[in-house]
Amino acid sequence: MAIAATDERLHKELEKLVLYVERLRQELADAMRKKGDRTDFENMSVQLDALVKNTEEASNGILKSSEEILEAVEKLRADNSEEDRNKLCDLIVGHATSNLEACSFQDITGQRVTKILRSMQFVEDRVSTMAEIYGEAAIQTLGLEISAKETPSEEVAMDGPAIEVEEAISQDEIDALFD
């Protein structure tokens, strides 16, 4: 009787292990399935990269605008009554200085986003390696099976705004849908 009980326990443990491996396979497939040309991991990296680029471009624009304001201040000082000119110039200088100080956020934001990107790329590499070990074709097939079972209307789009290299829908095309 002891052998039969041991065989039964071993059989149940093997069943649990098989179910665990199947669940791992399904989780990997879900994480690695592509939406368009990229997985969610790849899309997050691209979105964060775009965030850093857009933030830097915005900062550069604010800096340039601030410099132009400062140049305009110098011109105003020469062309108005002294009292009005000085009040206006002091106001503009105060705003321009605030703009310049606000631009320091980009460096800190870029550093933080870079750290996040590196962490995400590490996780992406690990998941890709696990998928490679299991078999990428099998994982992708399972991902397609999972996608086919889901109802698309309930899925939240994680793509974010279009990135320059992507084909974006123009505002005119969106407006035409409401006409």
XYZ file of C-alpha atoms in Angstrom:
179
model
C 0.000 0.000 0.000
C 2.874 2.402 0.714
C 4.088 2.132 -2.885
C 0.630 2.928 -4.309
C 0.314 6.002 -2.050
C 3.791 7.155 -3.102
C 2.925 6.634 -6.777
C -0.305 8.589 -6.286
C 1.545 11.481 -4.599
C 4.237 11.496 -7.293
C 1.562 11.488 -9.987
C -0.180 14.513 -8.401
C 3.123 16.384 -8.076
C 3.902 15.729 -11.746
C 0.445 17.021 -12.713
C 1.084 20.215 -10.725
C 4.464 20.629 -12.420
C 2.935 20.176 -15.880
C 0.234 22.743 -15.060
C 2.887 25.140 -13.743
C 4.972 24.818 -16.917
C 1.860 25.335 -19.059
C 0.947 28.464 -17.105
C 4.516 29.764 -17.504
C 4.308 29.099 -21.221
C 0.997 30.983 -21.455
C 2.341 33.927 -19.447
C 5.396 34.138 -21.695
C 3.210 33.927 -24.787
C 0.976 36.730 -23.502
C 3.976 38.922 -22.698
C 5.643 38.267 -26.049
C 2.647 38.538 -28.368
C 2.941 41.308 -30.859
C 0.477 44.111 -31.314
C 1.342 45.457 -34.696
C 5.084 45.218 -35.253
C 6.099 45.277 -31.563
C 5.412 43.579 -28.259
C 4.174 45.659 -25.328
C 7.735 45.660 -23.954
C 9.163 46.986 -27.205
C 6.375 49.554 -27.493
C 7.006 50.871 -23.965
C 10.685 51.340 -24.761
C 9.862 53.196 -27.968
C 7.320 55.396 -26.166
C 9.760 56.311 -23.401
C 12.457 57.038 -25.974
C 10.033 59.374 -27.738
C 9.166 61.009 -24.408
C 12.804 61.827 -23.771
C 13.204 63.205 -27.306
C 10.003 65.289 -27.127
C 10.882 66.641 -23.692
C 14.317 67.655 -24.914
C 12.842 69.349 -27.987
C 10.344 71.228 -25.793
C 13.104 72.362 -23.461
C 15.198 73.584 -26.356
C 12.192 75.509 -27.672
C 11.617 77.134 -24.283
C 15.299 78.051 -24.061
C 15.275 79.601 -27.534
C 12.075 81.502 -26.796
C 13.491 82.767 -23.529
C 16.611 84.025 -25.258
C 14.448 85.841 -27.801
C 12.421 87.427 -24.993
C 15.625 88.668 -23.429
C 16.701 90.150 -26.754
C 13.314 91.862 -27.101
C 13.739 93.330 -23.636
C 16.908 95.028 -24.733
C 15.120 96.546 -27.723
C 12.201 97.702 -25.566
C 14.528 99.534 -23.233
C 15.580 101.779 -26.094
C 12.178 102.586 -27.622
C 9.715 103.483 -24.773
C 9.366 105.941 -21.935
C 11.748 105.007 -19.169
C 9.102 104.143 -16.553
C 6.862 102.022 -18.833
C 9.828 100.447 -20.509
C 11.396 99.388 -17.229
C 8.172 97.910 -15.836
C 7.578 95.936 -19.018
C 11.179 94.813 -19.204
C 11.245 93.692 -15.572
C 8.085 91.659 -16.154
C 9.497 90.017 -19.283
C 12.835 89.315 -17.590
C 11.018 87.664 -14.677
C 9.073 85.389 -17.031
C 12.111 84.559 -19.125
C 14.134 83.713 -16.027
C 11.339 81.421 -14.828
C 11.351 79.697 -18.228
C 15.093 79.155 -18.047
C 14.863 77.721 -14.526
C 11.992 75.436 -15.556
C 14.114 73.926 -18.300
C 16.363 72.251 -15.759
C 13.629 69.574 -15.354
C 14.631 67.977 -18.652
C 17.984 66.741 -17.390
C 16.460 65.107 -14.307
C 13.510 63.732 -16.291
C 15.866 62.317 -18.901
C 17.977 60.630 -16.228
C 14.934 59.062 -14.582
C 13.404 57.887 -17.832
C 16.769 56.434 -18.886
C 16.855 54.393 -15.663
C 13.327 53.141 -16.348
C 14.264 52.305 -19.926
C 17.283 50.295 -18.794
C 15.149 48.366 -16.296
C 12.517 47.636 -18.915
C 15.159 46.554 -21.420
C 16.611 44.190 -18.791
C 13.189 42.613 -18.218
C 12.579 42.476 -21.969
C 15.916 40.674 -22.459
C 15.056 38.152 -19.730
C 11.603 37.447 -21.167
C 13.049 37.159 -24.677
C 15.655 34.697 -23.417
C 12.980 32.600 -21.687
C 10.892 32.641 -24.865
C 13.945 31.613 -26.888
C 14.610 28.721 -24.488
C 11.009 27.563 -24.700
C 10.768 28.164 -28.439
C 9.774 31.512 -29.923
C 7.536 30.000 -32.608
C 5.546 28.049 -30.013
C 5.225 31.152 -27.795
C 4.085 33.334 -30.706
C 1.536 30.726 -31.785
C 0.158 30.562 -28.261
C 0.087 34.377 -28.155
C -2.049 34.397 -31.296
C -4.369 31.814 -29.739
C -4.739 33.960 -26.615
C -5.387 37.071 -28.730
C -8.075 35.242 -30.695
C -9.889 34.352 -27.454
C -9.916 37.932 -26.116
C -12.613 40.426 -26.895
C -10.883 43.423 -28.500
C -13.425 45.967 -27.224
C -12.317 45.345 -23.626
C -8.609 45.617 -24.321
C -7.007 48.929 -23.408
C -4.754 50.368 -26.108
C -1.223 50.769 -24.761
C 0.243 52.281 -27.906
C 0.149 55.944 -26.932
C 0.419 58.775 -29.436
C 1.957 58.008 -32.810
C 5.714 58.269 -33.075
C 7.270 60.015 -36.074
C 8.272 56.792 -37.843
C 4.777 55.320 -37.519
C 1.878 55.896 -39.845
C -0.356 58.230 -37.872
C -3.990 59.071 -38.580
C -4.220 62.733 -39.463
C -6.589 65.092 -37.668
C -8.441 65.568 -40.975
C -9.079 61.795 -41.151
C -10.408 61.806 -37.594
C -12.622 64.826 -38.296
C -13.964 63.104 -41.436
C -15.264 60.238 -39.286
C -17.616 62.673 -37.545
C -18.912 64.258 -40.750
